[in-house]
PDB file of C-alpha atoms in Angstrom:
ATOM      1  CA  MET A   1      -9.938   4.347 -10.675  1.00  0.00           C
ATOM      2  CA  ALA A   2     -13.280   5.949  -9.759  1.00  0.00           C
ATOM      3  CA  GLY A   3     -16.031   7.658 -11.763  1.00  0.00           C
ATOM      4  CA  GLY A   4     -16.036   9.617 -15.003  1.00  0.00           C
ATOM      5  CA  TYR A   5     -18.795  10.891 -17.247  1.00  0.00           C
ATOM      6  CA  ARG A   6     -22.060   9.884 -15.632  1.00  0.00           C
ATOM      7  CA  SER A   7     -20.367   7.091 -13.829  1.00  0.00           C
ATOM      8  CA  LYS A   8     -20.050   5.961 -10.275  1.00  0.00           C
ATOM      9  CA  PHE A   9     -18.291   2.661 -11.180  1.00  0.00           C
ATOM     10  CA  VAL A  10     -14.810   1.875  -9.670  1.00  0.00           C
ATOM     11  CA  GLU A  11     -12.157  -0.564 -10.939  1.00  0.00           C
ATOM     12  CA  CYS A  12      -9.056  -1.822  -9.339  1.00  0.00           C
ATOM     13  CA  LEU A  13      -5.696  -3.225 -10.573  1.00  0.00           C
ATOM     14  CA  ASN A  14      -3.627  -5.242  -8.165  1.00  0.00           C
ATOM     15  CA  LEU A  15       0.003  -4.513  -9.077  1.00  0.00           C
ATOM     16  CA  ASN A  16       1.246  -7.533  -7.172  1.00  0.00           C
ATOM     17  CA  GLN A  17      -0.234  -9.622  -9.885  1.00  0.00           C
ATOM     18  CA  VAL A  18       1.925  -9.131 -12.944  1.00  0.00           C
ATOM     19  CA  ASP A  19      -0.620 -10.664 -15.388  1.00  0.00           C
ATOM     20  CA  GLY A  20      -3.759  -9.437 -13.479  1.00  0.00           C
ATOM     21  CA  ASP A  21      -6.659  -7.629 -15.062  1.00  0.00           C
ATOM     22  CA  TRP A  22      -8.745  -4.640 -13.874  1.00  0.00           C
ATOM     23  CA  TYR A  23     -11.697  -5.754 -11.775  1.00  0.00           C
ATOM     24  CA  GLU A  24     -14.705  -4.024 -10.573  1.00  0.00           C
ATOM     25  CA  VAL A  25     -15.100  -3.142  -6.899  1.00  0.00           C
ATOM     26  CA  ALA A  26     -17.952  -1.481  -4.967  1.00  0.00           C
ATOM     27  CA  SER A  27     -19.403   1.576  -6.697  1.00  0.00           C
ATOM     28  CA  MET A  28     -19.396   5.093  -5.311  1.00  0.00           C
ATOM     29  CA  ASN A  29     -22.663   6.360  -3.879  1.00  0.00           C
ATOM     30  CA  GLU A  30     -22.867   9.114  -6.551  1.00  0.00           C
ATOM     31  CA  HIS A  31     -21.917   9.607 -10.169  1.00  0.00           C
ATOM     32  CA  ARG A  32     -18.839  11.873 -10.345  1.00  0.00           C
ATOM     33  CA  GLN A  33     -16.901  13.466 -13.194  1.00  0.00           C
ATOM     34  CA  CYS A  34     -14.121  16.014 -12.800  1.00  0.00           C
ATOM     35  CA  ALA A  35     -13.857  15.069  -9.147  1.00  0.00           C
ATOM     36  CA  ALA A  36     -10.519  15.026  -7.144  1.00  0.00           C
ATOM     37  CA  SER A  37      -9.034  12.162  -5.334  1.00  0.00           C
ATOM     38  CA  ALA A  38      -6.340  11.517  -2.736  1.00  0.00           C
ATOM     39  CA  VAL A  39      -5.282   8.887  -0.206  1.00  0.00           C
ATOM     40  CA  LEU A  40      -6.287   9.372   3.423  1.00  0.00           C
ATOM     41  CA  ASN A  41      -5.176   6.873   6.051  1.00  0.00           C
ATOM     42  CA  ASP A  42      -4.956   4.044   3.550  1.00  0.00           C
ATOM     43  CA  GLN A  43      -8.320   4.784   2.059  1.00  0.00           C
ATOM     44  CA  MET A  44      -9.213   6.322  -1.171  1.00  0.00           C
ATOM     45  CA  CYS A  45     -11.044   9.746  -0.884  1.00  0.00           C
ATOM     46  CA  VAL A  46     -13.074  11.144  -3.788  1.00  0.00           C
ATOM     47  CA  ALA A  47     -14.395  14.664  -3.380  1.00  0.00           C
ATOM     48  CA  GLY A  48     -16.883  16.794  -5.290  1.00  0.00           C
ATOM     49  CA  GLY A  49     -17.263  16.733  -9.033  1.00  0.00           C
ATOM     50  CA  SER A  50     -20.320  16.850 -11.236  1.00  0.00           C
ATOM     51  CA  ASP A  51     -23.041  14.265 -11.466  1.00  0.00           C
ATOM     52  CA  GLY A  52     -23.065  14.546 -15.187  1.00  0.00           C
ATOM     53  CA  GLY A  53     -26.133  16.676 -15.206  1.00  0.00           C
ATOM     54  CA  ASN A  54     -26.286  20.238 -13.847  1.00  0.00           C
ATOM     55  CA  ASN A  55     -25.408  19.393 -10.338  1.00  0.00           C
ATOM     56  CA  VAL A  56     -22.020  20.256  -8.788  1.00  0.00           C
ATOM     57  CA  LEU A  57     -21.251  18.116  -5.708  1.00  0.00           C
ATOM     58  CA  SER A  58     -19.958  18.990  -2.240  1.00  0.00           C
ATOM     59  CA  SER A  59     -20.195  15.426  -0.992  1.00  0.00           C
ATOM     60  CA  VAL A  60     -17.119  13.343  -0.194  1.00  0.00           C
ATOM     61  CA  GLU A  61     -16.690   9.545  -0.060  1.00  0.00           C
ATOM     62  CA  LEU A  62     -14.029   7.252   1.366  1.00  0.00           C
ATOM     63  CA  TYR A  63     -13.319   3.756   0.046  1.00  0.00           C
ATOM     64  CA  ASN A  64     -12.096   1.099   2.515  1.00  0.00           C
ATOM     65  CA  PRO A  65     -10.459  -1.587   0.336  1.00  0.00           C
ATOM     66  CA  VAL A  66     -10.493  -4.118   3.234  1.00  0.00           C
ATOM     67  CA  VAL A  67     -14.219  -4.321   3.437  1.00  0.00           C
ATOM     68  CA  ASN A  68     -14.969  -3.000  -0.064  1.00  0.00           C
ATOM     69  CA  ILE A  69     -17.288  -0.288   1.096  1.00  0.00           C
ATOM     70  CA  TRP A  70     -17.693   3.435   0.266  1.00  0.00           C
ATOM     71  CA  THR A  71     -18.719   5.629   3.148  1.00  0.00           C
ATOM     72  CA  ASN A  72     -19.855   9.323   3.017  1.00  0.00           C
ATOM     73  CA  ILE A  73     -17.910  11.664   5.303  1.00  0.00           C
ATOM     74  CA  ALA A  74     -18.773  15.252   5.998  1.00  0.00           C
ATOM     75  CA  SER A  75     -19.405  17.265   2.863  1.00  0.00           C
ATOM     76  CA  MET A  76     -17.265  20.134   1.868  1.00  0.00           C
ATOM     77  CA  GLN A  77     -18.489  23.594   2.646  1.00  0.00           C
ATOM     78  CA  THR A  78     -18.425  24.439  -0.969  1.00  0.00           C
ATOM     79  CA  LYS A  79     -19.520  22.577  -4.043  1.00  0.00           C
ATOM     80  CA  ARG A  80     -16.567  22.022  -6.362  1.00  0.00           C
ATOM     81  CA  TRP A  81     -15.485  20.428  -9.594  1.00  0.00           C
ATOM     82  CA  LEU A  82     -12.292  20.855 -11.598  1.00  0.00           C
ATOM     83  CA  HIS A  83     -10.595  21.442  -8.215  1.00  0.00           C
ATOM     84  CA  ALA A  84      -7.471  20.064  -6.456  1.00  0.00           C
ATOM     85  CA  LEU A  85      -7.322  17.711  -3.466  1.00  0.00           C
ATOM     86  CA  VAL A  86      -4.153  16.730  -1.633  1.00  0.00           C
ATOM     87  CA  SER A  87      -3.480  14.663   1.519  1.00  0.00           C
ATOM     88  CA  TYR A  88      -0.874  15.801   4.105  1.00  0.00           C
ATOM     89  CA  ASN A  89      -0.193  14.625   7.601  1.00  0.00           C
ATOM     90  CA  GLY A  90      -3.520  12.857   8.063  1.00  0.00           C
ATOM     91  CA  ARG A  91      -5.706  15.721   6.714  1.00  0.00           C
ATOM     92  CA  LEU A  92      -7.281  16.594   3.337  1.00  0.00           C
ATOM     93  CA  TYR A  93      -6.892  19.932   1.631  1.00  0.00           C
ATOM     94  CA  THR A  94      -9.104  21.034  -1.280  1.00  0.00           C
ATOM     95  CA  PHE A  95      -8.836  24.295  -3.124  1.00  0.00           C
ATOM     96  CA  GLY A  96     -10.020  26.051  -6.266  1.00  0.00           C
ATOM     97  CA  GLY A  97     -12.336  24.746  -8.965  1.00  0.00           C
ATOM     98  CA  LEU A  98     -15.797  25.800  -9.996  1.00  0.00           C
ATOM     99  CA  ASP A  99     -19.064  25.806  -8.183  1.00  0.00           C
ATOM    100  CA  SER A 100     -22.223  26.026 -10.255  1.00  0.00           C
ATOM    101  CA  LEU A 101     -21.273  29.424 -11.724  1.00  0.00           C
ATOM    102  CA  ASN A 102     -18.039  30.893 -10.168  1.00  0.00           C
ATOM    103  CA  TYR A 103     -14.409  30.279 -10.310  1.00  0.00           C
ATOM    104  CA  LEU A 104     -13.127  29.597  -6.782  1.00  0.00           C
ATOM    105  CA  ASN A 105     -10.109  30.679  -4.828  1.00  0.00           C
ATOM    106  CA  SER A 106     -11.298  29.147  -1.509  1.00  0.00           C
ATOM    107  CA  MET A 107      -9.558  26.434   0.444  1.00  0.00           C
ATOM    108  CA  GLU A 108     -10.814  24.075   3.153  1.00  0.00           C
ATOM    109  CA  SER A 109      -9.408  21.258   5.167  1.00  0.00           C
ATOM    110  CA  TYR A 110     -10.821  18.043   6.596  1.00  0.00           C
ATOM    111  CA  ASP A 111      -9.409  16.510   9.808  1.00  0.00           C
ATOM    112  CA  PRO A 112     -10.953  13.004  10.429  1.00  0.00           C
ATOM    113  CA  ARG A 113     -10.489  13.446  14.121  1.00  0.00           C
ATOM    114  CA  GLU A 114     -12.872  16.332  14.078  1.00  0.00           C
ATOM    115  CA  GLY A 115     -15.078  14.962  11.365  1.00  0.00           C
ATOM    116  CA  LYS A 116     -15.734  18.286   9.547  1.00  0.00           C
ATOM    117  CA  TRP A 117     -14.308  20.664   6.991  1.00  0.00           C
ATOM    118  CA  LYS A 118     -13.100  24.140   7.947  1.00  0.00           C
ATOM    119  CA  SER A 119     -12.164  27.104   5.787  1.00  0.00           C
ATOM    120  CA  LEU A 120      -8.631  28.186   5.435  1.00  0.00           C
ATOM    121  CA  LYS A 121      -6.980  31.286   3.843  1.00  0.00           C
ATOM    122  CA  PRO A 122      -8.126  31.618   0.240  1.00  0.00           C
ATOM    123  CA  MET A 123      -5.651  31.571  -2.601  1.00  0.00           C
ATOM    124  CA  ASN A 124      -4.625  34.901  -4.159  1.00  0.00           C
ATOM    125  CA  GLU A 125      -6.355  33.965  -7.443  1.00  0.00           C
ATOM    126  CA  GLU A 126      -9.329  32.016  -8.539  1.00  0.00           C
ATOM    127  CA  ARG A 127      -8.201  28.748 -10.190  1.00  0.00           C
ATOM    128  CA  SER A 128     -10.247  26.234 -12.105  1.00  0.00           C
ATOM    129  CA  GLY A 129      -8.631  23.140 -13.735  1.00  0.00           C
ATOM    130  CA  LEU A 130      -5.465  23.642 -11.619  1.00  0.00           C
ATOM    131  CA  SER A 131      -2.945  21.063 -10.399  1.00  0.00           C
ATOM    132  CA  GLY A 132      -2.091  20.543  -6.731  1.00  0.00           C
ATOM    133  CA  VAL A 133       0.829  18.876  -5.050  1.00  0.00           C
ATOM    134  CA  VAL A 134       2.628  18.679  -1.686  1.00  0.00           C
ATOM    135  CA  TYR A 135       6.230  19.772  -1.986  1.00  0.00           C
ATOM    136  CA  ASN A 136       8.646  20.448   0.889  1.00  0.00           C
ATOM    137  CA  ASP A 137       5.899  20.269   3.440  1.00  0.00           C
ATOM    138  CA  GLU A 138       3.849  22.964   1.637  1.00  0.00           C
ATOM    139  CA  ILE A 139       0.988  22.867  -0.841  1.00  0.00           C
ATOM    140  CA  TYR A 140       1.285  24.232  -4.288  1.00  0.00           C
ATOM    141  CA  ALA A 141      -1.590  25.374  -6.531  1.00  0.00           C
ATOM    142  CA  ILE A 142      -0.336  25.320 -10.121  1.00  0.00           C
ATOM    143  CA  GLY A 143      -1.929  27.199 -13.077  1.00  0.00           C
ATOM    144  CA  GLY A 144      -5.592  26.888 -13.972  1.00  0.00           C
ATOM    145  CA  CYS A 145      -7.753  28.419 -16.637  1.00  0.00           C
ATOM    146  CA  GLY A 146      -5.861  31.282 -18.254  1.00  0.00           C
ATOM    147  CA  LEU A 147      -3.069  31.282 -15.664  1.00  0.00           C
ATOM    148  CA  LYS A 148       0.688  30.867 -15.529  1.00  0.00           C
ATOM    149  CA  SER A 149       0.834  31.736 -11.871  1.00  0.00           C
ATOM    150  CA  VAL A 150       1.671  29.434  -8.992  1.00  0.00           C
ATOM    151  CA  GLU A 151       1.073  29.795  -5.272  1.00  0.00           C
ATOM    152  CA  ARG A 152       2.492  28.053  -2.293  1.00  0.00           C
ATOM    153  CA  TYR A 153       0.514  27.457   0.910  1.00  0.00           C
ATOM    154  CA  ASN A 154       2.254  27.356   4.301  1.00  0.00           C
ATOM    155  CA  ILE A 155       0.240  25.028   6.546  1.00  0.00           C
ATOM    156  CA  ARG A 156       1.762  26.394   9.742  1.00  0.00           C
ATOM    157  CA  THR A 157       1.042  30.016   9.078  1.00  0.00           C
ATOM    158  CA  ASN A 158      -2.106  29.593   7.003  1.00  0.00           C
ATOM    159  CA  THR A 159      -0.808  31.856   4.185  1.00  0.00           C
ATOM    160  CA  TRP A 160      -0.481  31.824   0.434  1.00  0.00           C
ATOM    161  CA  THR A 161       2.639  33.217  -1.313  1.00  0.00           C
ATOM    162  CA  ASN A 162       3.129  33.549  -5.048  1.00  0.00           C
ATOM    163  CA  VAL A 163       6.177  31.744  -6.387  1.00  0.00           C
ATOM    164  CA  GLY A 164       7.776  31.681  -9.874  1.00  0.00           C
ATOM    165  CA  SER A 165       5.312  31.476 -12.792  1.00  0.00           C
ATOM    166  CA  LEU A 166       5.120  28.726 -15.380  1.00  0.00           C
ATOM    167  CA  ASN A 167       6.271  29.364 -18.855  1.00  0.00           C
ATOM    168  CA  HIS A 168       2.915  28.432 -20.284  1.00  0.00           C
ATOM    169  CA  GLU A 169      -0.671  28.926 -19.170  1.00  0.00           C
ATOM    170  CA  ARG A 170      -1.943  25.478 -18.066  1.00  0.00           C
ATOM    171  CA  TYR A 171      -5.570  24.377 -17.748  1.00  0.00           C
ATOM    172  CA  GLY A 172      -6.252  20.768 -17.263  1.00  0.00           C
ATOM    173  CA  SER A 173      -2.569  19.798 -16.601  1.00  0.00           C
ATOM    174  CA  CYS A 174      -1.317  17.216 -14.100  1.00  0.00           C
ATOM    175  CA  ALA A 175       1.555  17.352 -11.710  1.00  0.00           C
ATOM    176  CA  CYS A 176       3.770  15.173  -9.434  1.00  0.00           C
ATOM    177  CA  VAL A 177       6.873  15.560  -7.310  1.00  0.00           C
ATOM    178  CA  VAL A 178      10.066  13.412  -8.084  1.00  0.00           C
ATOM    179  CA  ASN A 179      13.715  13.843  -7.248  1.00  0.00           C
ATOM    180  CA  GLY A 180      13.259  17.109  -5.469  1.00  0.00           C
ATOM    181  CA  LYS A 181      11.250  18.964  -8.157  1.00  0.00           C
ATOM    182  CA  ILE A 182       7.716  19.529  -9.144  1.00  0.00           C
ATOM    183  CA  TYR A 183       6.859  18.376 -12.719  1.00  0.00           C
ATOM    184  CA  VAL A 184       3.754  19.696 -14.453  1.00  0.00           C
ATOM    185  CA  ILE A 185       2.607  18.052 -17.670  1.00  0.00           C
ATOM    186  CA  GLY A 186       0.350  19.125 -20.492  1.00  0.00           C
ATOM    187  CA  GLY A 187      -2.818  21.186 -20.334  1.00  0.00           C
ATOM    188  CA  PHE A 188      -4.466  23.674 -22.706  1.00  0.00           C
ATOM    189  CA  ASN A 189      -2.870  26.736 -24.375  1.00  0.00           C
ATOM    190  CA  ASP A 190      -0.019  27.250 -26.845  1.00  0.00           C
ATOM    191  CA  ASP A 191       2.550  24.477 -26.678  1.00  0.00           C
ATOM    192  CA  ALA A 192       1.648  23.503 -23.092  1.00  0.00           C
ATOM    193  CA  SER A 193      -0.117  20.382 -24.276  1.00  0.00           C
ATOM    194  CA  LYS A 194       3.123  18.618 -25.005  1.00  0.00           C
ATOM    195  CA  SER A 195       5.649  20.397 -22.795  1.00  0.00           C
ATOM    196  CA  ILE A 196       6.835  19.361 -19.327  1.00  0.00           C
ATOM    197  CA  GLU A 197       8.016  22.030 -16.879  1.00  0.00           C
ATOM    198  CA  ALA A 198      10.028  21.399 -13.692  1.00  0.00           C
ATOM    199  CA  TYR A 199      10.168  23.696 -10.639  1.00  0.00           C
ATOM    200  CA  ASP A 200      13.238  23.938  -8.495  1.00  0.00           C
ATOM    201  CA  ALA A 201      12.526  25.727  -5.193  1.00  0.00           C
ATOM    202  CA  THR A 202      16.259  26.522  -4.673  1.00  0.00           C
ATOM    203  CA  ILE A 203      16.089  28.926  -7.572  1.00  0.00           C
ATOM    204  CA  ASN A 204      12.237  29.596  -7.612  1.00  0.00           C
ATOM    205  CA  GLU A 205      12.069  28.911 -11.284  1.00  0.00           C
ATOM    206  CA  TRP A 206      10.223  26.665 -13.769  1.00  0.00           C
ATOM    207  CA  LYS A 207      12.205  25.369 -16.732  1.00  0.00           C
ATOM    208  CA  ILE A 208      10.987  23.475 -19.808  1.00  0.00           C
ATOM    209  CA  GLU A 209      12.413  19.989 -19.474  1.00  0.00           C
ATOM    210  CA  THR A 210      11.175  18.095 -22.466  1.00  0.00           C
ATOM    211  CA  ASN A 211       8.085  17.355 -24.542  1.00  0.00           C
ATOM    212  CA  THR A 212       5.725  14.309 -24.590  1.00  0.00           C
ATOM    213  CA  GLU A 213       5.112  12.627 -27.892  1.00  0.00           C
ATOM    214  CA  THR A 214       1.392  13.114 -27.567  1.00  0.00           C
ATOM    215  CA  PRO A 215      -0.517  16.290 -26.455  1.00  0.00           C
ATOM    216  CA  ARG A 216      -2.020  15.712 -23.026  1.00  0.00           C
ATOM    217  CA  ARG A 217      -4.990  17.467 -21.459  1.00  0.00           C
ATOM    218  CA  TRP A 218      -6.876  16.268 -18.366  1.00  0.00           C
ATOM    219  CA  ALA A 219      -4.315  13.430 -17.959  1.00  0.00           C
ATOM    220  CA  SER A 220      -3.075  12.049 -14.661  1.00  0.00           C
ATOM    221  CA  VAL A 221       0.457  11.331 -13.540  1.00  0.00           C
ATOM    222  CA  VAL A 222       2.199   9.617 -10.633  1.00  0.00           C
ATOM    223  CA  ALA A 223       5.950   9.325  -9.687  1.00  0.00           C
ATOM    224  CA  LEU A 224       7.253   5.683  -9.131  1.00  0.00           C
TER     225      LEU A 224
END
């Protein structure tokens, strides 16, 4: 767990120790809030975010748990916070968010073998506070500020295609893939803060599955 409001501190919980506590590990090089994270080659990657002041970041750091060190890799081409970051097939993909002033539809990818970020096809819509997942070997950009729409990125053809829309606008939701479906949870607007929707690609449709007990905004989720 890394960063937060005006924080660069990082904590770790070893799940192999049933009664273990969270403990502090090496801090990131920069304070980061509303950053995005993913796993790249068994290392934790944290990209972008805000330093808690007026600065939006393009810098990216990798944490190596074996040696307990954070290392800066090449910066993104665009400063981003409230964006999405996913890892697929040994590469990082980041898309959407905000720079200092503007909503973003741009996307870029990092290949560690080349050591640099390169621009890819932009999304069809600007999305801030979106969710991003990899599903069926494609990347999904889900919702965002004022949006119900969802887009799917084909890595082979470098194209974005709109798919079925959510039932609610979702800003600050979280998403994961489990049992062959995408689940998106919470976020701002209407009843979205409690509801959970699931996407089935075989019918290209989102359905309300259930509600959480507590409204959720800016939460995180994983599938176990």
